[in-house]
XYZ file of C-alpha atoms in Angstrom:
777
model
C 65.609 -91.750 -60.286
C 64.317 -90.705 -63.475
C 67.211 -90.564 -66.222
C 67.934 -92.896 -69.079
C 71.055 -93.886 -70.800
C 71.863 -92.548 -74.301
C 71.596 -95.082 -77.129
C 73.841 -93.850 -79.112
C 77.964 -93.866 -79.015
C 78.123 -90.375 -78.756
C 81.128 -88.722 -77.474
C 80.797 -87.777 -73.661
C 77.257 -88.731 -73.962
C 74.973 -88.340 -70.401
C 71.868 -89.518 -69.244
C 69.012 -87.952 -70.332
C 66.987 -86.059 -67.971
C 63.085 -87.082 -68.501
C 62.135 -84.832 -65.364
C 63.279 -81.230 -64.009
C 65.724 -80.571 -61.452
C 64.449 -78.944 -58.530
C 66.725 -76.579 -56.288
C 70.395 -77.695 -55.134
C 71.830 -74.527 -55.962
C 74.094 -74.444 -52.934
C 75.405 -78.187 -53.527
C 76.272 -77.001 -57.530
C 78.420 -74.091 -56.428
C 80.118 -76.310 -53.343
C 80.405 -79.150 -56.565
C 81.827 -76.906 -58.881
C 84.255 -75.396 -56.631
C 85.887 -78.421 -54.853
C 85.586 -79.851 -58.236
C 87.909 -76.865 -60.111
C 90.239 -77.135 -56.441
C 90.207 -81.322 -56.721
C 91.498 -84.469 -59.269
C 88.948 -86.362 -57.062
C 85.326 -85.546 -55.108
C 82.888 -88.001 -53.617
C 79.209 -87.437 -54.079
C 78.186 -89.254 -50.377
C 74.453 -89.325 -49.136
C 72.069 -91.924 -48.265
C 70.091 -93.998 -51.364
C 67.563 -91.375 -53.250
C 68.580 -88.241 -51.889
C 69.482 -87.448 -54.983
C 73.790 -87.992 -55.887
C 73.209 -89.008 -58.864
C 70.820 -86.164 -59.972
C 73.414 -83.586 -58.616
C 76.957 -85.197 -60.655
C 74.509 -85.332 -63.731
C 73.762 -82.229 -63.940
C 76.993 -81.033 -62.602
C 78.415 -83.036 -65.217
C 76.193 -81.235 -67.636
C 77.617 -77.697 -67.042
C 80.932 -78.068 -66.707
C 80.990 -80.721 -70.108
C 82.683 -77.314 -72.156
C 85.270 -77.126 -69.905
C 86.687 -80.534 -71.037
C 87.776 -81.212 -74.411
C 87.862 -85.022 -74.370
C 83.973 -85.115 -72.946
C 82.562 -86.092 -70.002
C 81.950 -89.857 -69.499
C 79.151 -91.259 -67.187
C 79.713 -95.242 -65.798
C 76.957 -96.414 -64.423
C 77.914 -99.049 -61.782
C 74.517 -99.748 -60.078
C 73.855 -103.127 -61.677
C 77.938 -104.394 -61.545
C 78.461 -107.030 -59.282
C 82.028 -108.179 -59.769
C 84.563 -105.753 -58.993
C 87.035 -107.594 -61.410
C 84.808 -105.799 -63.992
C 85.391 -102.269 -63.250
C 88.171 -101.307 -65.127
C 86.353 -103.379 -68.634
C 82.973 -101.133 -67.844
C 84.571 -97.729 -67.909
C 86.826 -98.843 -70.627
C 83.847 -99.572 -72.100
C 81.898 -96.535 -71.208
C 84.745 -94.563 -72.717
C 84.838 -96.346 -75.600
C 88.326 -98.225 -74.902
C 87.105 -101.189 -76.714
C 89.884 -103.237 -77.231
C 91.501 -104.137 -73.904
C 94.265 -106.258 -72.867
C 94.035 -108.733 -69.738
C 94.751 -105.655 -68.076
C 92.365 -102.990 -68.626
C 93.338 -100.551 -65.520
C 96.502 -100.051 -67.517
C 95.313 -99.888 -70.486
C 92.976 -97.481 -69.573
C 95.893 -95.475 -67.760
C 97.761 -95.160 -70.731
C 94.619 -94.033 -72.825
C 93.489 -91.773 -70.482
C 97.412 -89.967 -70.029
C 97.123 -86.954 -72.686
C 93.541 -86.449 -72.261
C 91.212 -84.027 -70.507
C 88.085 -85.443 -69.283
C 86.087 -85.577 -67.117
C 84.582 -89.345 -65.342
C 81.749 -89.586 -63.071
C 81.525 -92.672 -61.397
C 77.971 -93.551 -60.284
C 77.337 -95.677 -56.992
C 80.420 -97.067 -56.068
C 79.354 -98.115 -52.597
C 79.169 -101.510 -53.398
C 82.465 -102.048 -55.132
C 84.644 -99.463 -53.145
C 88.084 -101.413 -52.960
C 87.642 -101.814 -56.687
C 86.613 -98.503 -57.616
C 89.788 -97.105 -55.268
C 92.095 -98.803 -56.876
C 91.205 -98.115 -60.107
C 90.950 -94.484 -59.675
C 94.135 -94.078 -57.802
C 95.603 -95.958 -60.870
C 94.109 -93.418 -63.642
C 94.948 -90.156 -61.609
C 98.553 -90.746 -61.345
C 98.538 -91.827 -64.969
C 96.203 -88.955 -66.518
C 97.471 -85.078 -64.906
C 94.142 -83.868 -66.340
C 91.720 -86.304 -65.683
C 88.911 -85.359 -62.784
C 86.379 -87.627 -61.563
C 83.453 -87.021 -59.522
C 81.779 -90.400 -57.894
C 78.930 -91.191 -56.192
C 78.561 -92.969 -53.451
C 76.975 -93.915 -49.877
C 80.343 -93.945 -48.895
C 83.924 -92.549 -49.168
C 86.144 -94.508 -51.513
C 89.575 -93.879 -49.176
C 91.388 -92.153 -51.856
C 94.424 -90.216 -51.089
C 93.358 -86.394 -52.326
C 90.090 -87.484 -51.903
C 87.344 -84.507 -51.208
C 84.091 -85.231 -49.929
C 80.547 -83.176 -50.273
C 77.666 -84.974 -48.274
C 74.678 -84.274 -50.282
C 72.080 -83.365 -48.031
C 68.088 -83.737 -48.278
C 66.319 -80.917 -49.822
C 64.982 -77.980 -47.897
C 61.796 -78.771 -45.847
C 59.384 -76.271 -44.415
C 60.017 -76.665 -40.411
C 56.676 -75.705 -39.549
C 53.422 -74.950 -41.036
C 53.632 -72.299 -43.563
C 51.189 -70.846 -46.233
C 50.457 -71.593 -49.466
C 52.561 -69.401 -51.531
C 55.541 -69.777 -48.896
C 55.635 -73.790 -49.149
C 56.423 -73.919 -52.415
C 59.861 -71.646 -51.600
C 61.002 -75.288 -50.178
C 62.850 -77.588 -52.674
C 61.174 -80.491 -51.251
C 57.780 -79.223 -51.732
C 59.239 -77.249 -55.637
C 59.951 -81.291 -56.486
C 57.103 -82.227 -55.569
C 54.793 -80.084 -57.151
C 56.795 -80.554 -60.248
C 56.158 -84.482 -60.052
C 53.336 -83.708 -59.477
C 52.112 -82.109 -62.552
C 53.273 -85.244 -64.271
C 50.783 -87.255 -63.072
C 47.899 -84.651 -62.047
C 47.959 -81.588 -64.490
C 45.313 -79.831 -62.137
C 47.270 -80.268 -58.911
C 48.160 -76.870 -56.809
C 48.583 -76.666 -52.928
C 46.002 -75.119 -51.806
C 45.379 -74.129 -48.364
C 43.027 -77.719 -48.264
C 45.701 -79.557 -48.483
C 48.844 -77.567 -48.043
C 49.601 -79.274 -44.323
C 49.205 -82.519 -45.717
C 51.505 -81.870 -48.634
C 54.263 -79.905 -46.254
C 53.917 -82.303 -43.588
C 54.603 -85.792 -46.480
C 57.581 -83.477 -47.193
C 59.103 -83.654 -43.543
C 58.148 -87.337 -43.115
C 60.141 -88.538 -46.459
C 62.618 -85.841 -44.903
C 62.735 -84.259 -47.771
C 64.895 -87.361 -49.985
C 64.210 -86.377 -53.566
C 63.304 -90.639 -54.711
C 60.640 -90.900 -51.548
C 58.943 -87.705 -52.644
C 58.609 -88.610 -56.301
C 57.651 -91.704 -55.105
C 54.902 -90.471 -53.321
C 53.739 -87.795 -56.010
C 53.023 -90.521 -58.676
C 49.995 -91.606 -56.057
C 48.673 -88.184 -56.898
C 46.894 -90.082 -60.067
C 44.604 -91.870 -57.370
C 44.452 -90.341 -53.952
C 44.863 -86.928 -52.247
C 48.058 -85.504 -50.248
C 45.704 -86.619 -47.419
C 44.970 -89.984 -47.972
C 49.012 -90.370 -48.836
C 50.066 -88.980 -45.346
C 47.493 -91.203 -43.721
C 49.276 -93.992 -45.205
C 52.178 -93.548 -44.134
C 52.405 -95.473 -41.354
C 52.865 -98.547 -44.357
C 55.215 -95.877 -45.997
C 57.162 -98.055 -47.961
C 54.712 -100.941 -49.393
C 52.826 -98.091 -50.418
C 56.025 -96.126 -52.399
C 57.114 -99.024 -53.871
C 54.696 -100.592 -55.774
C 54.384 -100.563 -59.827
C 58.074 -99.300 -60.304
C 59.409 -101.863 -62.541
C 60.138 -100.488 -65.512
C 63.600 -98.857 -63.483
C 66.663 -100.577 -61.287
C 65.563 -102.751 -58.858
C 66.903 -100.698 -56.224
C 64.733 -98.131 -57.541
C 61.612 -99.703 -56.889
C 60.786 -99.017 -53.980
C 62.450 -97.224 -50.877
C 62.518 -100.492 -48.871
C 65.283 -101.496 -51.211
C 66.782 -98.253 -51.139
C 67.746 -98.584 -47.520
C 67.691 -102.147 -47.487
C 70.602 -102.291 -50.075
C 72.397 -100.136 -47.161
C 71.530 -102.094 -44.700
C 72.914 -105.779 -46.306
C 75.960 -104.032 -46.700
C 76.874 -104.110 -43.054
C 78.779 -106.452 -41.035
C 76.166 -107.886 -38.434
C 78.307 -105.521 -35.430
C 76.903 -102.565 -37.652
C 73.843 -103.542 -38.572
C 73.030 -104.012 -34.625
C 74.092 -100.550 -33.882
C 72.017 -98.969 -36.825
C 69.349 -100.976 -35.202
C 70.007 -99.560 -32.008
C 71.141 -95.956 -32.980
C 67.096 -96.120 -33.929
C 65.917 -94.958 -30.304
C 67.460 -91.460 -30.861
C 65.526 -88.433 -32.067
C 67.238 -86.173 -33.948
C 70.691 -87.164 -33.297
C 73.254 -88.154 -31.121
C 76.834 -87.524 -29.551
C 79.262 -90.498 -28.735
C 78.608 -90.487 -25.320
C 74.917 -91.111 -25.598
C 75.717 -93.714 -28.608
C 78.116 -95.408 -26.140
C 76.057 -95.205 -22.624
C 72.516 -95.793 -24.533
C 73.549 -99.084 -27.233
C 76.527 -100.746 -25.751
C 75.628 -104.408 -24.221
C 74.587 -107.184 -25.411
C 76.582 -108.167 -28.159
C 78.248 -104.815 -28.630
C 81.025 -103.754 -26.768
C 80.869 -100.030 -25.449
C 84.454 -100.085 -26.559
C 83.330 -100.816 -30.612
C 80.786 -98.170 -30.625
C 83.548 -95.053 -32.319
C 84.546 -97.714 -34.839
C 81.247 -98.768 -35.633
C 79.278 -95.539 -35.564
C 82.524 -94.052 -37.621
C 81.979 -97.083 -40.475
C 78.580 -96.114 -40.774
C 79.405 -92.418 -41.002
C 81.489 -93.676 -44.052
C 78.696 -95.884 -45.417
C 76.219 -92.810 -44.726
C 74.084 -93.802 -42.500
C 74.773 -92.058 -39.817
C 75.651 -88.136 -41.172
C 78.147 -86.449 -39.019
C 77.704 -82.289 -38.048
C 81.213 -80.754 -37.827
C 82.206 -79.317 -34.127
C 82.021 -76.402 -32.896
C 83.799 -74.283 -30.310
C 80.420 -75.019 -28.381
C 79.804 -78.726 -28.976
C 81.144 -81.895 -29.644
C 80.665 -83.778 -32.875
C 77.267 -85.013 -33.922
C 75.546 -87.610 -35.547
C 72.134 -87.649 -37.441
C 70.275 -90.640 -39.291
C 67.762 -89.477 -41.814
C 64.209 -90.455 -40.654
C 63.611 -92.823 -43.421
C 67.177 -94.967 -42.039
C 66.493 -94.496 -39.381
C 63.016 -96.771 -38.912
C 64.531 -98.868 -41.279
C 66.809 -99.594 -38.042
C 63.861 -99.589 -35.445
C 61.739 -102.498 -37.807
C 64.489 -104.810 -37.700
C 64.651 -104.636 -33.916
C 63.995 -107.912 -31.731
C 60.808 -107.803 -30.176
C 60.726 -106.011 -26.878
C 64.567 -104.774 -27.726
C 62.923 -100.989 -28.643
C 61.154 -100.626 -24.548
C 64.875 -101.490 -23.610
C 66.739 -99.392 -25.290
C 63.902 -96.871 -24.753
C 64.419 -97.073 -20.887
C 68.187 -96.730 -21.227
C 67.598 -94.005 -23.422
C 65.158 -92.102 -20.757
C 68.107 -92.887 -18.255
C 70.323 -90.962 -20.008
C 68.728 -87.965 -20.838
C 67.448 -87.680 -17.402
C 71.639 -87.911 -15.930
C 71.714 -85.497 -18.500
C 69.082 -83.143 -17.031
C 70.823 -83.459 -13.755
C 73.673 -82.385 -15.300
C 72.854 -78.932 -16.905
C 71.207 -78.519 -13.184
C 74.416 -79.206 -11.578
C 76.465 -77.080 -14.122
C 74.400 -74.551 -15.711
C 75.300 -71.769 -14.053
C 79.181 -71.922 -14.663
C 81.849 -71.083 -17.182
C 80.410 -74.267 -19.812
C 76.367 -72.283 -19.517
C 76.513 -71.533 -23.338
C 77.954 -74.421 -24.262
C 75.029 -76.390 -21.602
C 72.190 -74.479 -23.918
C 73.287 -75.031 -27.234
C 73.842 -78.749 -26.299
C 70.418 -78.915 -24.910
C 68.982 -77.057 -27.810
C 70.910 -79.747 -29.800
C 69.163 -82.421 -28.021
C 65.719 -81.172 -27.987
C 64.471 -84.098 -29.976
C 65.968 -86.651 -27.581
C 64.140 -84.883 -24.702
C 61.079 -85.221 -26.288
C 61.199 -88.884 -26.541
C 62.162 -88.961 -23.133
C 59.541 -87.568 -21.972
C 56.966 -88.736 -23.875
C 58.152 -92.781 -23.441
C 57.658 -91.602 -19.769
C 54.033 -90.444 -20.138
C 53.246 -93.568 -22.148
C 52.969 -95.683 -18.727
C 50.896 -93.826 -16.050
C 53.797 -95.761 -13.303
C 56.921 -94.535 -15.300
C 55.534 -90.905 -15.410
C 56.379 -89.487 -12.583
C 60.443 -89.753 -14.514
C 59.029 -86.520 -16.252
C 59.804 -84.096 -13.087
C 63.397 -85.495 -13.023
C 63.501 -84.730 -16.668
C 61.805 -81.426 -17.511
C 61.619 -79.547 -14.663
C 65.847 -79.302 -14.046
C 65.018 -78.170 -17.592
C 62.999 -74.608 -16.325
C 65.420 -72.713 -17.429
C 66.023 -74.106 -20.976
C 62.535 -74.174 -21.681
C 62.219 -70.669 -20.503
C 64.688 -69.576 -23.222
C 61.939 -69.915 -25.799
C 60.326 -73.299 -25.636
C 57.620 -72.427 -22.712
C 54.983 -74.157 -24.161
C 56.718 -77.196 -24.538
C 57.789 -77.556 -21.131
C 54.655 -76.028 -19.878
C 53.036 -79.042 -21.521
C 55.434 -82.005 -20.229
C 54.863 -81.120 -16.728
C 51.309 -80.559 -15.916
C 50.780 -84.107 -18.435
C 53.153 -85.534 -15.754
C 51.409 -83.726 -12.506
C 48.028 -84.631 -14.028
C 48.744 -88.273 -14.530
C 51.845 -88.974 -11.520
C 50.094 -87.812 -8.290
C 51.793 -89.320 -5.706
C 53.363 -86.853 -3.392
C 56.782 -86.712 -3.754
C 59.704 -84.530 -3.577
C 59.840 -84.628 -7.322
C 56.448 -83.806 -7.587
C 56.929 -80.995 -5.529
C 59.942 -79.461 -8.058
C 57.925 -80.284 -10.913
C 54.798 -78.264 -9.760
C 57.331 -75.269 -8.730
C 58.654 -75.939 -12.364
C 55.628 -75.811 -13.493
C 54.019 -72.763 -11.932
C 57.030 -70.882 -13.338
C 56.866 -71.636 -17.028
C 52.549 -70.770 -16.530
C 53.212 -67.225 -15.017
C 56.122 -66.591 -18.202
C 53.375 -68.191 -20.409
C 50.389 -65.828 -18.964
C 48.381 -69.087 -17.587
C 48.762 -66.684 -14.404
C 46.034 -68.866 -12.479
C 47.187 -72.311 -12.703
C 50.469 -70.483 -11.198
C 48.601 -69.917 -7.786
C 47.105 -73.589 -7.730
C 50.473 -75.458 -8.362
C 52.382 -72.634 -6.353
C 49.730 -73.716 -2.927
C 50.632 -77.491 -4.024
C 54.036 -77.387 -3.979
C 54.748 -75.219 -0.914
C 52.521 -77.645 0.922
C 55.327 -80.177 -0.475
C 57.679 -77.907 0.832
C 56.975 -78.040 3.818
C 56.065 -81.422 4.784
C 59.508 -82.717 2.664
C 61.296 -79.923 4.729
C 62.547 -78.655 1.438
C 64.544 -74.779 2.217
C 65.732 -75.247 -1.860
C 61.922 -75.503 -2.690
C 60.905 -72.888 -0.098
C 63.425 -70.305 -1.379
C 62.377 -71.435 -5.250
C 58.650 -70.476 -4.064
C 59.405 -67.362 -2.593
C 61.000 -66.148 -5.156
C 57.876 -67.343 -7.713
C 55.828 -65.338 -5.231
C 57.700 -62.039 -5.558
C 57.815 -62.372 -9.081
C 53.687 -63.152 -9.948
C 53.710 -60.232 -7.502
C 55.622 -58.079 -9.925
C 53.997 -58.969 -13.181
C 50.628 -58.419 -11.313
C 52.348 -54.619 -10.488
C 52.535 -54.415 -6.919
C 55.862 -53.514 -6.863
C 56.806 -52.914 -3.008
C 55.344 -56.343 -1.955
C 57.376 -57.562 -4.535
C 60.895 -56.529 -3.697
C 59.889 -57.629 -0.620
C 59.394 -61.037 -1.132
C 62.380 -61.312 -3.687
C 64.877 -59.790 -0.852
C 63.362 -63.063 1.569
C 64.215 -65.174 -1.557
C 67.383 -63.715 -1.704
C 68.542 -64.458 1.583
C 67.423 -67.725 1.224
C 69.581 -68.716 -1.774
C 72.491 -66.351 -0.494
C 72.013 -69.322 2.562
C 71.743 -72.282 0.779
C 74.544 -71.186 -1.890
C 72.403 -71.161 -4.467
C 74.179 -68.531 -6.693
C 71.444 -69.320 -10.299
C 68.667 -68.773 -7.645
C 70.421 -65.083 -6.500
C 71.209 -64.331 -9.772
C 67.285 -64.832 -10.703
C 65.907 -62.625 -7.835
C 68.677 -60.010 -8.289
C 67.387 -59.390 -11.740
C 64.011 -59.591 -10.650
C 64.602 -57.233 -8.069
C 66.323 -54.323 -10.627
C 63.069 -54.948 -12.678
C 61.031 -54.289 -9.917
C 63.006 -51.197 -8.938
C 63.179 -49.981 -12.640
C 59.467 -50.114 -12.049
C 59.004 -48.579 -9.054
C 62.121 -45.900 -10.054
C 63.681 -46.542 -7.099
C 67.659 -45.862 -7.636
C 68.551 -49.003 -6.251
C 67.961 -50.564 -9.515
C 71.841 -49.768 -10.651
C 73.026 -51.282 -7.339
C 70.822 -55.071 -8.049
C 72.072 -54.503 -11.759
C 75.517 -54.159 -11.053
C 75.318 -56.807 -8.504
C 73.844 -59.764 -10.921
C 76.566 -59.001 -13.025
C 79.553 -59.776 -11.143
C 77.388 -62.643 -9.695
C 78.022 -63.759 -13.556
C 81.367 -62.329 -14.089
C 82.154 -64.655 -10.747
C 80.730 -67.590 -12.358
C 81.388 -67.495 -15.817
C 77.625 -68.128 -16.837
C 77.891 -66.243 -20.248
C 73.671 -66.797 -20.722
C 72.812 -65.327 -17.197
C 74.998 -62.473 -18.296
C 72.913 -61.360 -21.132
C 69.980 -60.807 -18.519
C 72.292 -58.929 -15.982
C 73.098 -56.895 -19.031
C 69.149 -56.388 -19.667
C 69.297 -55.069 -16.583
C 72.065 -52.479 -16.333
C 71.029 -51.305 -19.701
C 67.012 -50.777 -18.622
C 68.858 -49.255 -15.509
C 71.426 -46.731 -17.701
C 68.627 -45.698 -19.831
C 66.729 -44.540 -16.535
C 69.341 -42.394 -15.308
C 69.853 -40.530 -19.094
C 72.944 -42.890 -19.772
C 71.344 -43.001 -23.404
C 74.850 -44.746 -24.858
C 75.391 -47.217 -22.566
C 72.593 -48.013 -22.327
C 72.157 -48.773 -26.275
C 75.549 -50.690 -25.627
C 74.321 -52.899 -23.136
C 71.012 -53.970 -24.447
C 72.616 -55.049 -28.095
C 75.373 -56.859 -26.073
C 72.608 -58.614 -24.780
C 70.508 -59.672 -27.622
C 74.269 -60.239 -28.947
C 75.015 -63.028 -26.233
C 71.458 -64.734 -26.580
C 71.415 -64.891 -30.608
C 73.948 -67.869 -30.428
C 71.777 -69.874 -27.867
C 68.455 -69.014 -29.514
C 67.194 -67.236 -26.131
C 63.457 -65.915 -27.724
C 62.791 -64.757 -24.270
C 65.207 -63.213 -23.614
C 66.072 -61.802 -27.167
C 62.187 -60.616 -26.503
C 63.557 -58.696 -23.233
C 66.012 -57.022 -24.972
C 64.906 -55.818 -28.465
C 62.170 -54.880 -26.493
C 64.429 -52.152 -24.212
C 65.979 -51.196 -27.171
C 62.697 -49.999 -28.340
C 62.179 -47.995 -25.197
C 65.109 -46.596 -25.818
C 64.582 -45.329 -29.215
C 61.295 -44.072 -28.318
C 62.692 -42.168 -25.649
C 66.064 -40.359 -27.756
C 64.506 -40.529 -31.281
C 60.693 -40.493 -31.520
C 60.853 -41.185 -35.309
C 59.471 -43.806 -37.538
C 62.206 -46.501 -37.218
C 61.475 -46.304 -33.389
C 57.872 -47.194 -34.127
C 58.769 -49.683 -36.405
C 61.311 -51.376 -33.657
C 57.787 -51.328 -30.931
C 56.142 -53.181 -33.377
C 59.387 -55.481 -34.135
C 59.439 -55.681 -30.260
C 55.792 -57.531 -30.010
C 56.462 -59.823 -33.002
C 59.423 -61.390 -31.087
C 57.349 -61.660 -28.081
C 54.826 -63.860 -30.584
C 57.685 -65.527 -31.588
C 59.305 -66.403 -28.473
C 55.495 -67.569 -26.773
C 55.895 -65.305 -23.520
C 53.893 -62.904 -22.860
C 56.030 -60.569 -20.220
C 55.390 -57.521 -22.308
C 51.505 -57.902 -21.807
C 52.345 -57.954 -17.435
C 50.940 -54.527 -15.797
C 55.030 -53.134 -15.419
C 55.985 -53.844 -18.504
C 52.736 -52.589 -20.447
C 52.683 -49.346 -18.565
C 56.454 -48.437 -19.898
C 55.395 -50.088 -23.386
C 52.202 -47.786 -23.449
C 54.161 -44.809 -22.444
C 56.905 -45.490 -25.572
C 53.818 -45.699 -28.066
C 52.041 -42.950 -27.063
C 55.640 -40.590 -27.150
C 56.169 -41.772 -30.492
C 52.598 -41.173 -32.159
C 53.194 -37.543 -30.514
C 56.013 -36.919 -32.198
C 54.679 -38.464 -35.919
C 51.116 -38.523 -35.983
C 48.838 -41.874 -34.812
C 48.602 -42.267 -38.666
C 52.303 -42.642 -39.317
C 52.512 -44.886 -36.004
C 50.231 -47.089 -36.510
C 51.562 -47.466 -40.556
C 55.133 -48.319 -38.941
C 54.408 -50.258 -35.989
C 52.021 -52.660 -37.527
C 54.998 -52.954 -40.226
C 57.625 -54.114 -37.300
C 54.889 -56.439 -36.265
C 55.434 -58.115 -39.428
C 58.750 -58.566 -39.126
C 60.259 -62.096 -38.678
C 62.661 -62.561 -36.259
C 65.985 -61.865 -38.072
C 64.577 -58.999 -39.397
C 63.301 -57.379 -36.211
C 66.597 -58.553 -34.143
C 68.554 -56.319 -37.253
C 66.588 -53.584 -36.933
C 67.071 -53.318 -33.247
C 70.939 -53.765 -33.684
C 71.390 -51.300 -36.054
C 71.984 -53.446 -39.032
C 69.248 -51.426 -41.109
C 71.889 -49.451 -42.599
C 71.932 -46.132 -42.331
C 69.478 -45.999 -39.398
C 71.372 -45.449 -36.343
C 70.310 -43.128 -34.014
C 72.151 -39.713 -33.673
C 74.897 -39.678 -31.521
C 74.119 -36.399 -30.163
C 71.002 -38.876 -28.540
C 72.651 -41.568 -28.061
C 76.087 -39.879 -26.039
C 74.450 -39.035 -22.863
C 76.060 -37.238 -20.421
C 79.129 -35.231 -21.717
C 79.098 -36.827 -25.599
C 81.176 -35.626 -28.079
C 80.492 -35.875 -32.084
C 81.818 -38.672 -33.482
C 84.697 -38.513 -35.948
C 84.246 -38.230 -39.198
C 80.018 -38.326 -38.428
C 80.396 -42.233 -38.233
C 77.520 -43.858 -36.681
C 79.482 -46.540 -33.876
C 78.643 -49.257 -36.507
C 80.266 -47.648 -38.861
C 83.123 -46.760 -36.933
C 83.312 -50.598 -36.057
C 83.498 -51.455 -39.197
C 86.316 -49.208 -40.295
C 88.406 -50.588 -36.909
C 87.990 -54.096 -38.575
C 88.101 -52.779 -42.231
C 91.735 -51.229 -40.570
C 92.530 -54.937 -39.297
C 92.253 -56.261 -42.741
C 88.873 -58.212 -42.357
C 86.710 -59.139 -45.384
C 83.637 -58.160 -46.021
C 82.792 -61.996 -44.752
C 85.218 -61.919 -42.129
C 83.009 -58.596 -40.540
C 79.958 -60.047 -41.162
C 80.579 -62.888 -38.405
C 82.521 -60.935 -35.959
C 79.224 -58.672 -35.886
C 76.849 -61.100 -36.226
C 75.022 -59.310 -39.236
C 74.512 -60.023 -42.571
C 77.387 -59.417 -45.402
C 74.990 -57.342 -47.338
C 74.733 -54.791 -44.529
C 78.611 -55.143 -44.404
C 78.905 -54.107 -48.146
C 76.254 -50.853 -47.569
C 78.369 -49.798 -44.159
C 81.997 -49.971 -45.596
C 79.799 -47.798 -48.503
C 78.801 -45.365 -46.220
C 82.361 -45.366 -44.084
C 83.914 -44.630 -47.589
C 81.606 -42.223 -48.485
C 81.087 -40.072 -45.112
C 85.619 -40.446 -45.243
C 85.926 -39.069 -48.366
C 88.312 -41.729 -49.495
C 87.623 -44.434 -52.278
C 89.685 -47.217 -51.172
C 89.785 -50.052 -47.961
C 93.767 -49.447 -47.707
C 92.947 -45.420 -46.891
C 90.898 -46.508 -43.751
C 93.641 -48.020 -41.870
C 95.647 -44.682 -41.957
C 92.288 -42.686 -41.030
C 91.408 -45.154 -37.994
C 94.834 -44.671 -36.713
C 95.095 -40.787 -36.863
C 91.547 -39.825 -35.458
C 90.007 -43.607 -33.762
C 93.328 -44.566 -31.844
C 93.566 -44.559 -28.081
């Protein structure tokens, strides 16, 4: 990257930075923290990701901390491992060394307090590890900051994986684009070669896509920006298919590995063993990442035994070819390859090998879809949804591969149809598109096509494409009779009831749904029965039929019987709206907020839309003020983000219209329009924060929410403030409270201030005594 070596032997001199340093606030903070708590820190990452620049910037910022200097040792051009101690000694101005320079260095450094930056250690790992271990043992006040594509393996070594620069996840405005580090870097480097260049509507999409396709890799972005002397961003983007040739010419003045993106990635490739290279090539079939199970199943065979895959993956992780994402309570370990690295491996696959890999890849994800269909309504339901979201790139790749060949397109039904609930949770248009593309191509009447038609019709209904829903459902019904498929008959009956419900014929919908429920019960299909119970609860709610509470409780009981956490969120929505209709406002709000909380980690945008909308109805009826108007607008924002059109269907829109009219009558039409428009412009996080009462001080009055027989809260605290007080009493920090309640730390700080102020106390410690006296049960 753009640095140059100092020419004078200045104590602790660092390379001059010829270009500005962009972004990396979080990484700088983490580097400082880890360097303060450990004596050896290694910055790892792929070539060109910015390890050297990060190390240089940190060295510059902490140099005052080290009275004996900060020393930068460049190892990229060094190939003889025996010369590592000599090179370090020379850099530290220890010119006269013996045949054992490592010992001389150790003696020299023993009384000194300094930082040594070892840059580009990957090809000299063993030699660097031996030297570092010896020096750290001898010099207690020595700190070492290393950069390497894989870890050194030194005792006490701390690791910080340097990620690419942040990139836009979707289309953004010209102004917002510059908020991302990769775009800012591109603009900064562009200014050096084309001073008049700026992001505008005409080139914004090309600049954003350019930064995304280059994975936010600083080296790649800098190399691309140079071409603005002669090409527009659109032209550069058009030539990215041959990205290596375009971006690697004309850089002879820098080290060889920086002359081209190809050299940067190729260097890592050459450092791998033949088995590692083979796995790297085969891993290129994955899109967005993979888990160990997928790697073993898809990549093993023909010279790569399944038993070897784990160790080879671990080796590639150590060499920063593969990035390991930490496992969570809901996931196993996840691995990723930067797109540049993935493409490099793909290009080195033998002729014909990629098609065989893609077939294996497709079959793996077909099996995964079948597993979700079999286990998706159970105690691991949340795990499944999170796993599917993580695997979305791979499902896309498998589906696209199937659609490339009309003879293979029917495989889409086997993959996409079982995922209908996943598509519903926030990827409606995507799932719908895959299914309809397959329906148009794979026209042979088969059981798989029949279920694909049903799934597509279901998504069409939710997406608001009501015209095609009927056409596809009619064909699915014919095929259900042809193949005597009772499950498909039950699903069709449910979907017809669902469709009639959305058209507003509630009595007819209830009759169809009760028939569907009976069919599902006869087949022992709990997920189908649950879905019909939710729809029955909604239909009876809109009809003001008192059975809504009964259906709601039955749906809730079914989710608790099977441990289906995601489905429980929908059951709580049913309980919430039934409680609201019955005038039990506190119970309604509590259940609806719990509903949204359960949907959040799953990122079920459709479910969040249901929850936020129902909470807006509650607010409109209990506190018809400007906040309620904003929440009604925020509900529309969530539906817009989710892509579902449920809020526009007849029964939902009628309740929505009544809620809006009630608030407008209370605060005036002009005030309502302003507040509603404000809420409608909210982001998803802002909308959820408003709905969950995390906008501090905005909790509806207790008297309005307490329902029948409610009493005023002790100390005048809102429900959320009572929750915060109880967690303070447990000794939790603000950060821990934020994590427990799934709100921001800043919101917690505001709530804490309110709690202390309302209770008239000055310390967090006093809160525990107050809670014990007033809130203990």
